[in-house]
Amino acid sequence: MDGRGLMTIILDEIRRSTIFSGLPQPLTQLIAKHASVQEAAQGSTIFIQGEPPDAMFLVVSGWIKLSRMAVSGAEAVVAVKTRGSSFAEAVAIGGVPYPVNAEAVTAAVLIRIDARPLRHLVDTEPKLARALLTNCFMKLQGFVTQVEQLKARSGTQRVAGFLIGLCGAAEGPAEVELPYNKALIAGRLGIKPESLSRAFKRLRDHGVRIEGNRAFVDDVAALSDLIAEDPGLAWARK
């Protein structure tokens, strides 16, 4: 593909992304001048916790795991990103080291935006600064919700919520593909792999069937009722 075709792809992805979608065209063109397409093989590392932040990223396809390593060597999954989402924007504009590791859990295609020119654009373009600030605030709200769910929901309820998020419908039957392996699903939900297996078994009583990497839900609305239930009344499903 020639340079013009590649630039068209980069521009389209920047305009389609959640973080930059509301920006005027001249500004997205300025951002695109400092962007490139990066392909990541399954299992490859995008960056390592503690490295200097040289870029932020938009996900075009695939799944990216963000995680932290504790002193003990245990891994904590912070987030899993897919198409349309962004990551590392806060550290790219703040100039602080990457606080997490980023790894491609499937083959992925990314838009890489260089940090130094991005910081300059933030200093000179108020609309871009507002867009990035709004995005960071929304992510903070998401983390607050995530912590609340970890504290207030049983493991089974977390798994049910994860499946509902994949369904894309509020009611009726649904069939969905699990987007990545079960060990990563467990890490994302803050439970152990064996607890995930137990949760899948308990969800059979709520119309959920797991076959390989596919989940079959008899009634999404009924599964939502389980999430709304007081976990104190369902402590045995933890």
Short mmCIF file of C-alpha atoms in Angstrom, two decimals:
data_model
loop_
_atom_site.label_atom_id
_atom_site.label_comp_id
_atom_site.label_asym_id
_atom_site.label_seq_id
_atom_site.Cartn_x
_atom_site.Cartn_y
_atom_site.Cartn_z
CA MET A 1 0.00 0.00 0.00
CA ASP A 2 1.33 3.47 -0.90
CA GLY A 3 1.82 6.29 1.59
CA ARG A 4 -1.41 8.04 0.60
CA GLY A 5 -3.48 4.90 1.16
CA LEU A 6 -1.85 4.32 4.53
CA MET A 7 -2.53 7.90 5.60
CA THR A 8 -6.18 7.48 4.64
CA ILE A 9 -6.43 4.43 6.91
CA ILE A 10 -4.76 6.30 9.77
CA LEU A 11 -7.09 9.28 9.37
CA ASP A 12 -10.18 7.07 9.23
CA GLU A 13 -9.17 5.24 12.42
CA ILE A 14 -8.39 8.47 14.27
CA ARG A 15 -11.80 9.91 13.31
CA ARG A 16 -13.53 6.66 14.27
CA SER A 17 -11.87 6.37 17.68
CA THR A 18 -13.78 7.26 20.80
CA ILE A 19 -11.15 9.73 21.98
CA PHE A 20 -10.73 11.79 18.78
CA SER A 21 -14.10 11.37 17.02
CA GLY A 22 -15.39 14.85 17.88
CA LEU A 23 -12.34 16.80 16.72
CA PRO A 24 -12.39 18.99 13.59
CA GLN A 25 -10.79 17.57 10.47
CA PRO A 26 -7.76 19.90 10.39
CA LEU A 27 -6.84 18.78 13.91
CA THR A 28 -7.19 15.08 13.13
CA GLN A 29 -4.95 15.64 10.13
CA LEU A 30 -2.30 17.18 12.39
CA ILE A 31 -2.50 14.16 14.71
CA ALA A 32 -2.27 11.78 11.75
CA LYS A 33 1.02 13.35 10.63
CA HIS A 34 2.62 11.92 13.77
CA ALA A 35 0.93 8.51 13.61
CA SER A 36 1.84 5.17 12.08
CA VAL A 37 0.35 1.70 11.76
CA GLN A 38 1.87 -0.94 14.06
CA GLU A 39 1.14 -4.64 13.73
CA ALA A 40 1.52 -6.82 16.82
CA ALA A 41 1.78 -10.59 16.76
CA GLN A 42 -0.09 -12.63 19.36
CA GLY A 43 1.89 -12.63 22.61
CA SER A 44 4.11 -9.72 21.61
CA THR A 45 4.90 -6.85 23.99
CA ILE A 46 3.85 -3.30 23.09
CA PHE A 47 5.63 -1.68 26.04
CA ILE A 48 6.85 -2.58 29.51
CA GLN A 49 5.91 -1.11 32.88
CA GLY A 50 8.43 1.59 33.84
CA GLU A 51 9.57 2.44 30.31
CA PRO A 52 9.55 6.09 29.15
CA PRO A 53 6.27 6.90 27.34
CA ASP A 54 7.11 7.41 23.68
CA ALA A 55 3.58 6.92 22.27
CA MET A 56 -0.13 6.42 22.82
CA PHE A 57 -2.15 3.86 20.89
CA LEU A 58 -5.50 3.30 19.21
CA VAL A 59 -6.68 -0.28 18.71
CA VAL A 60 -7.76 -1.04 15.13
CA SER A 61 -8.24 -4.78 15.61
CA GLY A 62 -7.42 -7.52 18.11
CA TRP A 63 -7.17 -7.46 21.90
CA ILE A 64 -4.53 -5.79 24.08
CA LYS A 65 -3.98 -6.69 27.74
CA LEU A 66 -2.81 -4.02 30.19
CA SER A 67 -1.39 -5.45 33.40
CA ARG A 68 0.90 -4.71 36.33
CA MET A 69 3.41 -7.00 37.96
CA ALA A 70 3.52 -7.02 41.75
CA VAL A 71 6.77 -7.41 43.70
CA SER A 72 5.68 -10.99 44.36
CA GLY A 73 5.57 -11.66 40.63
CA ALA A 74 1.78 -11.93 40.50
CA GLU A 75 0.06 -10.33 37.53
CA ALA A 76 -2.92 -8.00 37.95
CA VAL A 77 -4.96 -7.42 34.79
CA VAL A 78 -5.91 -3.73 34.72
CA ALA A 79 -7.85 -3.65 31.44
CA VAL A 80 -8.34 -5.39 28.11
CA LYS A 81 -8.67 -3.11 25.07
CA THR A 82 -10.18 -3.75 21.65
CA ARG A 83 -11.25 -1.92 18.47
CA GLY A 84 -12.04 1.78 18.88
CA SER A 85 -10.40 2.13 22.28
CA SER A 86 -7.17 3.86 23.23
CA PHE A 87 -4.50 3.37 25.83
CA ALA A 88 -1.43 5.15 27.27
CA GLU A 89 -2.73 8.61 26.36
CA ALA A 90 -2.46 10.00 29.91
CA VAL A 91 1.19 9.03 30.33
CA ALA A 92 2.01 10.10 26.76
CA ILE A 93 0.89 13.66 27.45
CA GLY A 94 2.12 13.64 31.07
CA GLY A 95 5.58 12.33 30.28
CA VAL A 96 5.59 9.83 33.17
CA PRO A 97 6.69 6.18 32.73
CA TYR A 98 4.21 3.58 31.54
CA PRO A 99 2.46 2.29 34.70
CA VAL A 100 1.48 -1.03 33.11
CA ASN A 101 2.65 -3.66 30.64
CA ALA A 102 0.85 -3.84 27.28
CA GLU A 103 0.69 -7.18 25.48
CA ALA A 104 -1.19 -8.37 22.39
CA VAL A 105 -3.29 -11.33 23.51
CA THR A 106 -4.35 -11.86 19.89
CA ALA A 107 -2.83 -10.62 16.65
CA ALA A 108 -3.55 -6.89 16.64
CA VAL A 109 -3.25 -3.76 14.54
CA LEU A 110 -2.63 -0.44 16.29
CA ILE A 111 -2.32 3.22 15.41
CA ARG A 112 0.77 4.52 17.18
CA ILE A 113 0.83 8.28 17.90
CA ASP A 114 4.18 9.73 18.93
CA ALA A 115 4.13 11.31 22.39
CA ARG A 116 6.39 14.34 21.89
CA PRO A 117 4.45 16.00 19.02
CA LEU A 118 1.19 15.03 20.75
CA ARG A 119 2.28 16.96 23.86
CA HIS A 120 3.05 19.97 21.68
CA LEU A 121 -0.41 19.78 20.08
CA VAL A 122 -2.02 19.61 23.52
CA ASP A 123 -0.20 22.83 24.46
CA THR A 124 -1.42 24.62 21.34
CA GLU A 125 -4.85 23.09 20.60
CA PRO A 126 -7.46 23.54 23.37
CA LYS A 127 -9.97 21.23 21.65
CA LEU A 128 -7.48 18.38 21.71
CA ALA A 129 -6.64 19.07 25.36
CA ARG A 130 -10.35 18.95 26.26
CA ALA A 131 -10.85 15.72 24.31
CA LEU A 132 -7.96 14.03 26.10
CA LEU A 133 -9.07 15.36 29.49
CA THR A 134 -12.63 14.14 28.90
CA ASN A 135 -11.34 10.73 27.87
CA CYS A 136 -9.16 10.44 30.98
CA PHE A 137 -12.13 11.43 33.16
CA MET A 138 -14.33 8.78 31.53
CA LYS A 139 -11.65 6.15 32.11
CA LEU A 140 -11.41 7.21 35.75
CA GLN A 141 -15.16 6.76 36.07
CA GLY A 142 -14.78 3.33 34.49
CA PHE A 143 -12.13 2.34 37.03
CA VAL A 144 -14.36 3.53 39.88
CA THR A 145 -17.18 1.37 38.51
CA GLN A 146 -14.78 -1.56 38.16
CA VAL A 147 -13.67 -1.24 41.79
CA GLU A 148 -17.29 -0.97 42.90
CA GLN A 149 -18.15 -4.17 41.02
CA LEU A 150 -15.19 -6.00 42.53
CA LYS A 151 -16.34 -4.99 45.99
CA ALA A 152 -20.12 -5.27 45.60
CA ARG A 153 -20.61 -8.23 43.23
CA SER A 154 -19.97 -11.91 43.75
CA GLY A 155 -17.70 -13.72 41.33
CA THR A 156 -20.70 -15.26 39.58
CA GLN A 157 -22.32 -11.85 39.16
CA ARG A 158 -19.10 -10.48 37.63
CA VAL A 159 -19.00 -13.32 35.12
CA ALA A 160 -22.68 -12.73 34.29
CA GLY A 161 -21.96 -9.03 33.73
CA PHE A 162 -19.05 -9.88 31.45
CA LEU A 163 -21.27 -12.15 29.33
CA ILE A 164 -24.03 -9.55 29.13
CA GLY A 165 -21.49 -7.00 27.93
CA LEU A 166 -20.70 -9.31 25.01
CA CYS A 167 -24.35 -9.94 24.10
CA GLY A 168 -25.19 -6.54 22.65
CA ALA A 169 -28.88 -6.99 23.51
CA ALA A 170 -31.01 -6.31 26.59
CA GLU A 171 -33.32 -9.29 26.30
CA GLY A 172 -33.95 -12.55 24.50
CA PRO A 173 -31.53 -15.35 23.71
CA ALA A 174 -27.93 -14.68 22.66
CA GLU A 175 -24.91 -16.58 21.42
CA VAL A 176 -21.50 -14.95 21.83
CA GLU A 177 -17.87 -15.86 21.33
CA LEU A 178 -15.54 -15.48 24.29
CA PRO A 179 -13.01 -12.95 22.96
CA TYR A 180 -9.94 -14.36 24.69
CA ASN A 181 -8.86 -17.26 26.87
CA LYS A 182 -10.52 -18.08 30.18
CA ALA A 183 -7.41 -17.36 32.26
CA LEU A 184 -7.46 -13.76 31.00
CA ILE A 185 -11.22 -13.49 31.57
CA ALA A 186 -10.64 -14.54 35.18
CA GLY A 187 -7.82 -12.01 35.58
CA ARG A 188 -9.93 -9.22 34.17
CA LEU A 189 -12.76 -10.03 36.57
CA GLY A 190 -10.48 -10.32 39.59
CA ILE A 191 -11.13 -14.00 40.26
CA LYS A 192 -9.08 -17.18 40.03
CA PRO A 193 -9.41 -19.48 36.99
CA GLU A 194 -10.94 -22.20 39.14
CA SER A 195 -13.50 -19.69 40.44
CA LEU A 196 -14.38 -18.83 36.84
CA SER A 197 -15.06 -22.51 36.11
CA ARG A 198 -17.31 -22.74 39.16
CA ALA A 199 -19.14 -19.57 38.11
CA PHE A 200 -19.80 -21.00 34.65
CA LYS A 201 -21.27 -24.11 36.27
CA ARG A 202 -23.49 -22.06 38.60
CA LEU A 203 -24.72 -19.97 35.68
CA ARG A 204 -26.25 -23.09 34.12
CA ASP A 205 -29.13 -22.59 36.56
CA HIS A 206 -29.59 -19.13 35.04
CA GLY A 207 -29.77 -20.26 31.43
CA VAL A 208 -26.09 -20.02 30.46
CA ARG A 209 -24.23 -22.76 28.62
CA ILE A 210 -20.51 -22.68 27.78
CA GLU A 211 -19.27 -24.78 24.88
CA GLY A 212 -15.60 -24.28 24.09
CA ASN A 213 -15.14 -20.58 23.37
CA ARG A 214 -18.83 -19.86 22.90
CA ALA A 215 -21.49 -18.89 25.42
CA PHE A 216 -25.22 -19.46 24.95
CA VAL A 217 -27.60 -17.32 27.02
CA ASP A 218 -31.29 -18.31 27.13
CA ASP A 219 -32.50 -14.87 28.29
CA VAL A 220 -30.26 -11.81 28.67
CA ALA A 221 -32.86 -9.99 30.78
CA ALA A 222 -33.07 -12.87 33.26
CA LEU A 223 -29.28 -12.91 33.54
CA SER A 224 -29.39 -9.16 34.25
CA ASP A 225 -31.70 -9.87 37.18
CA LEU A 226 -28.93 -11.97 38.72
CA ILE A 227 -26.53 -9.01 38.55
CA ALA A 228 -29.08 -6.74 40.23
CA GLU A 229 -29.55 -9.20 43.10
CA ASP A 230 -27.99 -8.29 46.44
CA PRO A 231 -24.76 -10.35 46.60
CA GLY A 232 -25.36 -10.72 50.33
CA LEU A 233 -28.34 -12.92 49.43
CA ALA A 234 -26.22 -14.98 47.06
CA TRP A 235 -22.96 -15.32 49.00
CA ALA A 236 -22.75 -19.01 48.13
CA ARG A 237 -22.20 -18.12 44.45
CA LYS A 238 -18.89 -16.42 45.14
#
